[in-house]
Coordinates of C-alpha atoms and ligand atoms in Angstrom, one line a residue:
M1 CA 22.2 -24.7 66.2
E2 CA 20.9 -23.8 62.7
W3 CA 23.4 -22.5 60.3
E4 CA 23.0 -20.3 57.2
T5 CA 25.4 -20.5 54.3
V6 CA 26.7 -17.4 52.6
I7 CA 28.4 -17.6 49.1
G8 CA 29.9 -15.1 46.7
L9 CA 31.5 -16.2 43.4
E10 CA 34.3 -14.8 41.4
I11 CA 34.0 -16.1 37.9
H12 CA 36.8 -15.8 35.4
A13 CA 35.5 -15.7 31.8
Q14 CA 38.2 -15.8 29.1
L15 CA 37.2 -13.2 26.5
A16 CA 37.0 -14.7 23.0
T17 CA 39.4 -12.4 21.3
R18 CA 42.0 -13.6 18.8
S19 CA 44.8 -11.7 20.3
K20 CA 45.8 -11.0 23.9
I21 CA 44.7 -8.2 26.1
F22 CA 47.9 -6.1 25.7
S23 CA 49.7 -7.6 22.8
G24 CA 49.2 -9.1 19.3
A25 CA 50.1 -12.7 20.3
S26 CA 47.5 -15.3 19.5
T27 CA 45.2 -16.7 22.2
A28 CA 44.5 -20.0 20.3
F29 CA 44.2 -23.0 22.6
G30 CA 46.5 -26.0 22.3
A31 CA 49.6 -24.6 20.7
A32 CA 53.0 -26.1 21.6
P33 CA 54.2 -24.6 25.0
N34 CA 55.8 -21.2 25.0
T35 CA 55.1 -20.5 21.3
Q36 CA 52.5 -17.9 21.9
A37 CA 54.0 -15.5 24.5
C38 CA 55.6 -12.4 23.0
A39 CA 57.9 -9.9 24.7
V40 CA 54.9 -7.9 26.0
D41 CA 53.3 -11.0 27.6
L42 CA 56.7 -11.8 29.2
G43 CA 57.2 -8.2 30.4
L44 CA 60.7 -8.0 28.9
P45 CA 62.4 -4.7 29.5
G46 CA 61.5 -1.8 27.2
V47 CA 58.1 -3.1 26.0
L48 CA 54.8 -1.3 26.4
P49 CA 51.3 -2.8 26.6
V50 CA 48.6 -1.6 24.2
L51 CA 45.0 -2.3 25.2
N52 CA 43.0 -4.5 22.8
R53 CA 39.9 -2.5 21.8
E54 CA 37.9 -5.7 21.3
V55 CA 38.3 -6.6 25.0
V56 CA 36.7 -3.3 26.0
R57 CA 33.8 -3.9 23.6
M58 CA 33.2 -7.3 25.2
A59 CA 33.3 -6.0 28.8
A60 CA 30.9 -3.2 27.9
K61 CA 28.6 -5.7 26.2
F62 CA 28.6 -7.8 29.4
G63 CA 27.9 -4.7 31.6
L64 CA 24.9 -3.8 29.5
A65 CA 23.6 -7.3 29.5
I66 CA 23.5 -7.4 33.4
N67 CA 22.1 -3.9 33.7
A68 CA 25.3 -2.6 35.2
T69 CA 27.1 0.7 34.9
V70 CA 29.8 0.7 32.3
A71 CA 32.3 3.1 33.6
E72 CA 33.3 6.1 31.4
R73 CA 36.6 6.0 33.1
S74 CA 38.4 3.0 34.6
V75 CA 41.9 2.3 35.6
F76 CA 44.4 -0.6 35.1
A77 CA 46.4 -1.5 38.2
R78 CA 49.3 -3.7 38.9
K79 CA 48.7 -6.5 41.4
N80 CA 52.2 -7.5 42.6
Y81 CA 53.1 -11.0 43.6
F82 CA 55.7 -13.6 42.8
Y83 CA 54.9 -16.9 41.2
P84 CA 56.9 -18.9 38.6
D85 CA 54.1 -18.6 36.0
L86 CA 54.0 -14.8 36.3
P87 CA 57.2 -13.5 34.6
K88 CA 56.5 -9.8 35.1
G89 CA 56.1 -10.2 38.8
Y90 CA 52.8 -8.5 38.6
Q91 CA 49.4 -9.0 37.0
I92 CA 47.7 -6.2 35.2
S93 CA 44.2 -6.0 36.6
Q94 CA 41.7 -3.4 37.6
Y95 CA 41.2 -2.5 41.3
E96 CA 39.6 0.6 42.5
L97 CA 37.9 1.6 39.3
P98 CA 36.6 -1.4 37.4
V99 CA 35.0 -1.2 33.9
V100 CA 31.7 -2.6 35.0
A101 CA 29.9 -2.1 38.4
N102 CA 26.5 -2.7 40.1
G103 CA 24.7 -5.2 37.9
H104 CA 22.5 -8.1 38.6
I105 CA 21.2 -11.3 37.1
D106 CA 18.1 -13.4 38.0
I107 CA 18.2 -17.1 38.9
E108 CA 15.3 -19.5 39.4
L109 CA 15.2 -22.5 41.7
E110 CA 12.7 -25.2 42.4
D111 CA 11.2 -24.7 45.9
G112 CA 10.7 -28.4 46.6
A113 CA 7.0 -28.3 45.9
G114 CA 7.4 -28.0 42.2
N115 CA 7.3 -24.2 42.0
M116 CA 10.0 -22.1 40.4
V117 CA 11.1 -19.3 42.6
G118 CA 13.1 -16.3 41.3
K119 CA 15.9 -14.6 43.1
R120 CA 18.1 -11.6 42.1
I121 CA 21.8 -12.0 42.5
G122 CA 23.9 -8.8 42.6
V123 CA 27.1 -8.5 40.5
T124 CA 29.3 -6.1 42.4
R125 CA 31.8 -5.6 39.6
A126 CA 33.4 -7.0 36.5
H127 CA 36.9 -6.1 35.7
L128 CA 39.4 -6.7 33.0
E129 CA 42.7 -8.5 33.7
E130 CA 45.3 -10.6 32.1
D131 CA 45.7 -14.3 32.8
A132 CA 49.0 -15.8 34.0
G133 CA 50.9 -18.8 32.5
K134 CA 50.5 -22.4 33.6
S135 CA 52.6 -24.7 35.7
L136 CA 52.9 -28.2 34.4
H137 CA 53.7 -30.8 37.0
E138 CA 52.9 -34.0 35.3
D139 CA 55.4 -34.4 32.5
F140 CA 58.5 -33.6 34.5
H141 CA 60.1 -35.7 37.2
G142 CA 60.9 -33.7 40.2
M143 CA 60.6 -30.5 38.3
T144 CA 57.9 -28.2 37.1
G145 CA 57.4 -27.0 33.6
I146 CA 56.1 -23.5 32.8
D147 CA 54.0 -22.8 29.7
L148 CA 53.5 -19.1 29.2
N149 CA 51.1 -19.3 26.3
R150 CA 48.2 -18.2 28.4
A151 CA 50.1 -15.2 29.9
G152 CA 48.3 -12.1 28.7
T153 CA 45.1 -13.8 27.7
P154 CA 42.1 -11.5 28.4
L155 CA 39.9 -12.3 31.3
L156 CA 36.7 -10.7 32.6
E157 CA 36.5 -11.3 36.4
I158 CA 32.9 -11.2 37.4
V159 CA 32.5 -10.7 41.2
S160 CA 29.1 -11.4 42.8
E161 CA 27.6 -10.0 46.0
P162 CA 27.5 -12.5 48.8
D163 CA 23.9 -13.1 47.9
M164 CA 23.7 -16.9 47.5
R165 CA 22.5 -19.1 50.4
S166 CA 23.1 -22.6 49.1
A167 CA 25.3 -24.6 46.7
K168 CA 22.3 -25.0 44.4
E169 CA 21.9 -21.2 44.2
A170 CA 25.6 -20.8 43.4
V171 CA 25.3 -23.3 40.6
A172 CA 22.2 -21.7 39.3
Y173 CA 24.0 -18.3 39.2
M174 CA 27.1 -19.7 37.6
K175 CA 24.9 -21.4 34.9
R176 CA 23.1 -18.1 34.2
I177 CA 26.4 -16.3 33.8
H178 CA 27.7 -19.1 31.6
E179 CA 24.6 -19.0 29.4
L180 CA 24.8 -15.2 29.1
V181 CA 28.5 -14.9 28.1
R182 CA 27.9 -17.4 25.3
Y183 CA 24.7 -15.7 24.2
I184 CA 26.5 -12.4 23.8
E185 CA 29.5 -14.2 22.3
I186 CA 32.2 -12.8 24.5
C187 CA 33.4 -16.2 25.9
D188 CA 33.2 -19.7 24.4
G189 CA 32.4 -21.1 27.9
N190 CA 34.6 -24.1 27.5
M191 CA 35.2 -25.3 31.0
Q192 CA 37.6 -28.1 30.2
E193 CA 39.9 -25.7 28.5
G194 CA 39.7 -23.3 31.4
S195 CA 37.8 -20.6 29.5
F196 CA 35.2 -20.4 32.3
R197 CA 36.1 -21.1 35.9
C198 CA 35.3 -19.8 39.3
D199 CA 36.5 -19.2 42.9
A200 CA 33.8 -19.8 45.5
N201 CA 33.8 -17.8 48.7
V202 CA 32.0 -19.7 51.4
S203 CA 31.1 -18.8 55.0
V204 CA 28.5 -19.9 57.6
R205 CA 26.7 -17.9 60.3
P206 CA 24.1 -18.8 62.9
K207 CA 20.7 -18.4 61.4
G208 CA 19.3 -15.0 62.2
Q209 CA 22.7 -13.4 62.8
E210 CA 23.4 -10.4 60.5
K211 CA 27.2 -10.4 60.6
F212 CA 28.8 -12.6 58.0
G213 CA 31.1 -15.4 59.2
T214 CA 34.8 -15.7 58.2
R215 CA 35.0 -17.0 54.6
A216 CA 37.3 -19.5 52.9
E217 CA 37.9 -19.1 49.2
I218 CA 38.0 -22.3 47.1
K219 CA 40.1 -21.6 44.0
N220 CA 39.7 -22.5 40.4
I221 CA 36.7 -24.8 40.1
N222 CA 36.0 -25.7 36.5
S223 CA 32.7 -27.6 36.5
F224 CA 29.2 -27.0 37.8
R225 CA 29.2 -30.3 39.6
F226 CA 32.5 -29.6 41.4
V227 CA 31.2 -26.2 42.5
E228 CA 28.2 -27.8 44.2
K229 CA 30.3 -30.6 45.8
A230 CA 33.1 -28.2 46.9
I231 CA 30.7 -25.8 48.5
D232 CA 28.7 -28.6 50.2
Y233 CA 31.9 -30.1 51.6
E234 CA 33.2 -26.7 52.7
V235 CA 29.9 -25.9 54.5
E236 CA 30.0 -29.2 56.4
R237 CA 33.7 -28.6 57.3
Q238 CA 33.1 -25.1 58.7
I239 CA 30.0 -26.1 60.7
A240 CA 31.8 -29.1 62.2
L241 CA 34.8 -26.9 63.0
I242 CA 32.8 -24.3 64.8
E243 CA 30.6 -26.7 66.6
S244 CA 33.7 -28.5 68.0
G245 CA 35.0 -25.2 69.4
G246 CA 37.3 -24.2 66.5
K247 CA 37.4 -21.1 64.3
V248 CA 37.3 -20.7 60.6
V249 CA 40.4 -18.9 59.3
Q250 CA 40.3 -16.8 56.2
E251 CA 42.3 -18.8 53.7
T252 CA 42.6 -20.1 50.2
R253 CA 41.6 -23.7 49.7
L254 CA 41.7 -26.1 46.8
Y255 CA 39.0 -28.6 45.9
D256 CA 40.2 -32.2 45.2
P257 CA 37.5 -33.9 43.1
D258 CA 39.2 -37.3 43.5
R259 CA 38.8 -37.2 47.3
D260 CA 35.8 -34.9 47.3
E261 CA 37.3 -32.5 49.9
T262 CA 38.8 -29.1 50.1
R263 CA 42.4 -28.6 51.4
S264 CA 44.1 -25.5 52.7
M265 CA 46.5 -23.9 50.2
R266 CA 47.7 -20.8 51.8
A267 CA 46.6 -18.1 54.2
K268 CA 44.6 -15.4 52.4
E269 CA 46.5 -12.4 51.3
E270 CA 45.1 -9.0 52.2
A271 CA 44.7 -6.6 49.3
N272 CA 47.5 -4.5 50.7
D273 CA 49.9 -7.4 50.4
Y274 CA 49.6 -7.0 46.6
R275 CA 50.7 -3.3 46.7
Y276 CA 48.2 -2.4 44.0
F277 CA 49.0 0.8 42.2
P278 CA 47.9 2.3 38.8
D279 CA 49.9 0.8 36.0
P280 CA 52.1 3.7 34.7
D281 CA 52.4 2.1 31.3
L282 CA 48.7 2.3 30.6
L283 CA 46.4 5.4 30.3
P284 CA 43.1 5.3 32.1
L285 CA 40.5 3.6 30.0
V286 CA 38.0 6.2 28.8
I287 CA 34.8 4.9 27.1
E288 CA 32.8 7.4 25.1
P289 CA 29.0 7.2 25.6
S290 CA 28.7 6.8 21.8
F291 CA 30.9 3.6 22.0
I292 CA 28.6 2.2 24.7
E293 CA 25.5 3.0 22.6
A294 CA 27.1 1.3 19.6
V295 CA 27.7 -1.8 21.7
R296 CA 24.2 -1.7 23.0
A297 CA 22.9 -1.9 19.4
T298 CA 24.8 -5.2 19.0
L299 CA 23.1 -6.9 22.0
P300 CA 21.1 -9.9 20.9
E301 CA 17.8 -10.9 22.5
L302 CA 19.0 -12.1 26.0
P303 CA 18.1 -15.5 27.5
E304 CA 15.6 -14.1 30.0
A305 CA 13.7 -12.2 27.3
K306 CA 13.8 -15.2 25.0
R307 CA 12.3 -17.4 27.7
R308 CA 9.5 -15.0 28.3
R309 CA 8.8 -14.7 24.6
F310 CA 8.8 -18.5 24.1
V311 CA 6.2 -18.8 26.9
S312 CA 3.9 -16.1 25.4
E313 CA 4.4 -16.7 21.7
Y314 CA 4.5 -20.5 21.6
E315 CA 2.5 -21.1 24.7
L316 CA 5.3 -23.3 26.1
S317 CA 5.7 -24.1 29.8
P318 CA 8.5 -22.2 31.6
Y319 CA 10.3 -25.5 31.8
D320 CA 10.2 -26.1 28.0
A321 CA 11.1 -22.5 27.3
G322 CA 14.1 -22.8 29.7
F323 CA 15.2 -26.0 28.0
L324 CA 14.9 -24.6 24.5
T325 CA 16.7 -21.3 25.3
A326 CA 19.7 -22.9 27.1
S327 CA 21.8 -21.9 24.1
R328 CA 21.2 -19.5 21.3
E329 CA 21.9 -22.2 18.7
L330 CA 19.2 -24.5 20.2
A331 CA 16.7 -21.7 20.4
D332 CA 17.4 -20.7 16.8
Y333 CA 17.0 -24.3 15.7
Y334 CA 13.7 -24.7 17.4
E335 CA 12.4 -21.4 16.0
A336 CA 13.4 -22.5 12.5
V337 CA 11.5 -25.8 12.9
V338 CA 8.3 -23.9 14.1
K339 CA 8.6 -21.5 11.3
A340 CA 8.9 -24.2 8.6
V341 CA 6.1 -26.3 10.1
G342 CA 4.0 -23.1 10.4
A343 CA 2.0 -24.6 13.4
E344 CA 2.1 -26.9 16.4
P345 CA 4.9 -25.2 18.5
K346 CA 4.3 -27.7 21.3
L347 CA 4.7 -30.7 19.0
C348 CA 7.9 -29.1 17.6
A349 CA 9.2 -28.5 21.1
N350 CA 8.5 -32.2 22.0
W351 CA 10.6 -33.4 19.1
V352 CA 13.5 -31.0 19.8
M353 CA 13.5 -31.8 23.5
G354 CA 12.8 -35.5 23.0
D355 CA 14.3 -37.5 20.2
L356 CA 16.6 -34.8 18.9
S357 CA 18.2 -33.9 22.2
A358 CA 18.4 -37.6 23.3
N359 CA 20.3 -38.5 20.1
L360 CA 22.6 -35.4 20.4
N361 CA 23.4 -36.5 24.0
R362 CA 23.9 -40.2 23.0
D363 CA 26.3 -39.3 20.2
G364 CA 28.0 -36.5 22.1
K365 CA 27.1 -34.0 19.4
E366 CA 26.3 -30.3 19.5
I367 CA 23.2 -28.9 17.9
G368 CA 25.3 -27.4 15.1
D369 CA 26.5 -30.9 14.2
S370 CA 23.0 -32.5 14.1
P371 CA 22.7 -34.8 11.1
V372 CA 19.0 -33.9 11.1
S373 CA 18.7 -30.2 10.1
S374 CA 15.8 -28.0 11.3
A375 CA 14.3 -28.2 7.8
M376 CA 14.4 -32.0 7.9
L377 CA 12.8 -32.2 11.3
A378 CA 10.1 -29.7 10.1
G379 CA 9.5 -31.8 7.0
M380 CA 8.9 -34.9 9.2
I381 CA 6.6 -33.1 11.6
K382 CA 4.5 -31.9 8.7
R383 CA 4.0 -35.6 7.8
I384 CA 2.7 -36.2 11.3
T385 CA 0.3 -33.2 11.1
D386 CA -1.0 -34.2 7.7
N387 CA -1.6 -37.8 8.9
T388 CA 0.9 -39.4 6.5
I389 CA 2.6 -41.0 9.5
S390 CA 1.7 -41.6 13.1
G391 CA 3.8 -40.1 15.9
K392 CA 5.1 -43.6 16.6
I393 CA 6.2 -44.4 13.1
A394 CA 7.8 -40.9 13.1
K395 CA 10.3 -42.2 15.6
E396 CA 11.5 -44.7 13.1
V397 CA 11.6 -42.0 10.4
F398 CA 13.6 -39.8 12.7
E399 CA 16.2 -42.5 13.4
A400 CA 16.6 -43.2 9.7
M401 CA 17.1 -39.5 9.0
W402 CA 19.6 -39.4 11.8
N403 CA 21.5 -42.2 10.2
G404 CA 21.7 -40.4 6.9
E405 CA 19.0 -42.2 5.0
G406 CA 17.5 -39.0 3.5
D407 CA 14.7 -36.7 4.4
A408 CA 11.3 -37.8 5.8
D409 CA 9.6 -38.2 2.5
A410 CA 12.4 -40.3 1.1
V411 CA 12.4 -42.5 4.2
I412 CA 8.7 -42.9 4.3
D413 CA 8.7 -43.8 0.6
K414 CA 11.6 -46.2 0.7
K415 CA 10.4 -48.0 3.8
G416 CA 6.8 -48.0 2.9
L417 CA 5.8 -46.3 6.2
K418 CA 2.9 -44.3 4.9
Q419 CA 0.0 -44.8 7.4
I420 CA -3.1 -46.6 6.4
T421 CA -5.9 -44.0 6.5
D422 CA -8.3 -45.8 4.2
S423 CA -11.1 -46.7 6.6
G424 CA -12.3 -49.5 4.3
A425 CA -8.9 -51.2 4.6
I426 CA -8.8 -50.8 8.3
E427 CA -12.3 -52.2 8.7
K428 CA -11.3 -55.2 6.7
I429 CA -8.4 -55.8 9.0
I430 CA -10.5 -55.4 12.1
D431 CA -13.1 -57.8 10.8
D432 CA -10.5 -60.5 10.2
I433 CA -9.1 -60.1 13.7
L434 CA -12.5 -60.2 15.3
A435 CA -13.4 -63.3 13.3
A436 CA -10.1 -65.0 14.4
N437 CA -10.7 -64.3 18.1
P438 CA -14.3 -65.0 18.9
D439 CA -13.5 -65.8 22.6
N440 CA -11.9 -62.5 23.3
V441 CA -14.7 -60.7 21.5
A442 CA -17.2 -62.4 23.7
A443 CA -15.1 -61.6 26.8
Y444 CA -14.8 -58.0 25.9
R445 CA -18.5 -57.7 25.3
S446 CA -19.2 -59.2 28.7
G447 CA -17.2 -56.4 30.4
K448 CA -13.5 -57.2 30.1
D449 CA -12.6 -53.7 28.8
K450 CA -8.9 -54.3 29.1
L451 CA -9.0 -56.5 26.1
F452 CA -9.3 -53.4 23.9
G453 CA -5.6 -53.1 24.0
F454 CA -5.3 -56.6 22.7
F455 CA -7.3 -55.8 19.6
V456 CA -5.3 -52.6 19.0
G457 CA -2.1 -54.6 19.3
Q458 CA -3.3 -57.3 16.8
A459 CA -4.4 -54.6 14.3
M460 CA -1.1 -52.8 14.6
K461 CA 0.8 -56.0 14.2
A462 CA -1.2 -56.8 11.0
T463 CA -0.3 -53.4 9.6
Q464 CA 3.2 -53.1 10.9
G465 CA 2.1 -50.2 13.0
K466 CA 0.9 -48.2 10.0
A467 CA -2.9 -48.1 10.8
N468 CA -3.9 -44.5 11.7
P469 CA -4.2 -44.9 15.5
Q470 CA -7.2 -42.6 15.8
Q471 CA -9.2 -44.2 13.0
L472 CA -8.3 -47.6 14.3
N473 CA -9.6 -46.8 17.8
E474 CA -12.8 -45.4 16.5
L475 CA -13.6 -48.2 14.1
L476 CA -12.6 -50.9 16.6
K477 CA -14.9 -49.4 19.3
K478 CA -17.7 -49.3 16.8
K479 CA -17.2 -52.9 15.7
L480 CA -16.8 -54.3 19.2
S481 CA -19.9 -52.7 20.5
G482 CA -21.9 -53.8 17.5
Ligands
ADP501 P1 39.0 -10.7 47.4 O1 39.2 -9.9 46.2 O2 40.0 -10.6 48.5 O3 38.7 -12.2 47.1 P2 36.3 -9.4 47.8 O4 35.9 -8.6 49.0 O5 36.4 -8.8 46.5 O6 37.7 -10.2 48.2 O7 35.3 -10.6 47.8 C1 35.4 -11.6 46.9 C2 34.1 -12.4 46.9 O8 33.8 -12.9 48.2 C3 32.9 -11.7 46.5 O9 32.2 -12.5 45.6 C4 32.1 -11.5 47.8 O10 30.7 -11.5 47.5 C5 32.5 -12.7 48.6 N1 32.4 -12.6 50.0 C6 32.8 -11.6 50.8 N2 32.7 -11.8 52.1 C7 32.1 -13.0 52.2 C8 31.6 -13.9 53.3 N3 31.8 -13.5 54.5 N4 31.1 -15.1 53.0 C9 31.0 -15.5 51.7 N5 31.4 -14.7 50.6 C10 31.9 -13.5 50.9
MG502 MG1 39.3 -13.4 45.4

């Protein structure tokens, strides 16, 4: 039988506020355990939560960025359950009335024939909630430690429609959301630190059947690669289970990257097990239209729009535009280079996507830490376009700039890399080479065209690669045919 996969993701994005969602305690990562949880985060008797305005601003910004409705009235609810890292015995979340509803985001996937195909993924809702603490199993023998620093950290839970049909689509969607939350500066996107993680809901159904199959929910996946592997594993497991006469049960599973498999954690709670009810300590969240409009005015150019503009304004391919807009910082860097060069956007793109990105990757650096600034790269590209250096020599110049040897002009000067564009000088070099290799000249003239490369190589060797390649080619052709 042919099976179809159905996936819906619940993404938890930690909002990049300095203080918690309902208290003034710090959200900074990495503090000593239990030094950043105050009485409100712990739910000690007699305290009252106060909503952080910044959290509302960020949720609204996200809602606007995915073309969703930002609710003028939403409600905080208590989700009741017991767990050692949840001292209050309930989590403050939103249930029936979330702050953001009915949005969407577009993904693109390669169709196998080299074409990019777009697909729209619905975002059912995004709601505000507080994070719980963290259980620490590793440092304690036979015991579990509890660190409550994270309790009360603001989260935006972004719930998709079950619109994805493959692990690849799920990853593409997760990447788009990840890109977006960083663009609009509501989340640092740091997946190692747990600032961006997801639960994947996965089911399968016979192809052509309308009704969804029973889903399993794989919890807390914190890398794109693991999302893809966990879903692929889970799909195989469900198909094998059904085909051997079994039934998928609705449950929560955990992905184990070491063994590349998912394991059952617990049977899935129904919503009514949580006894959701409106939190009596918090008023409904009312957002004035003027607040929403003020937030709208702070929206930057979004990735999608930037990609389209890069294609039309700089005549880049969709692939190049996608690469260069993957983060706002990289896009800004690229545009600064183009502006400073004043021409050749494609050449600028090649350098940013080529040598610059390769070096950043190699040295594990972010664009913000690049030793070669946009002004330095632009300065070097100008020396290519004005024929001071060839593209090949430029690689040497770039490496020197990367290693802190100064800007392009300083490097070219110090290392004597200026290209030879004096055609008299190039002719002289060619004459010497032809005179020293009469056999090869004769062979070339009798039809061995491939020897052309030999002469180019000899000339480049004689000039340490500094002969202007175009001039060299032209003069060499002329002399060899004469
Ligand atoms: P819960 O809050 O109990 O996890 P929801 O109904 O809010 O349940 O759904 C959570 C996620 O599961 C959503 O992203 C939704 O798209 C997805 N989902 C719902 N049903 C299925 C299904 N049969 N197969 C795959 N995903 C599903
Ligand atoms: Mg869920």
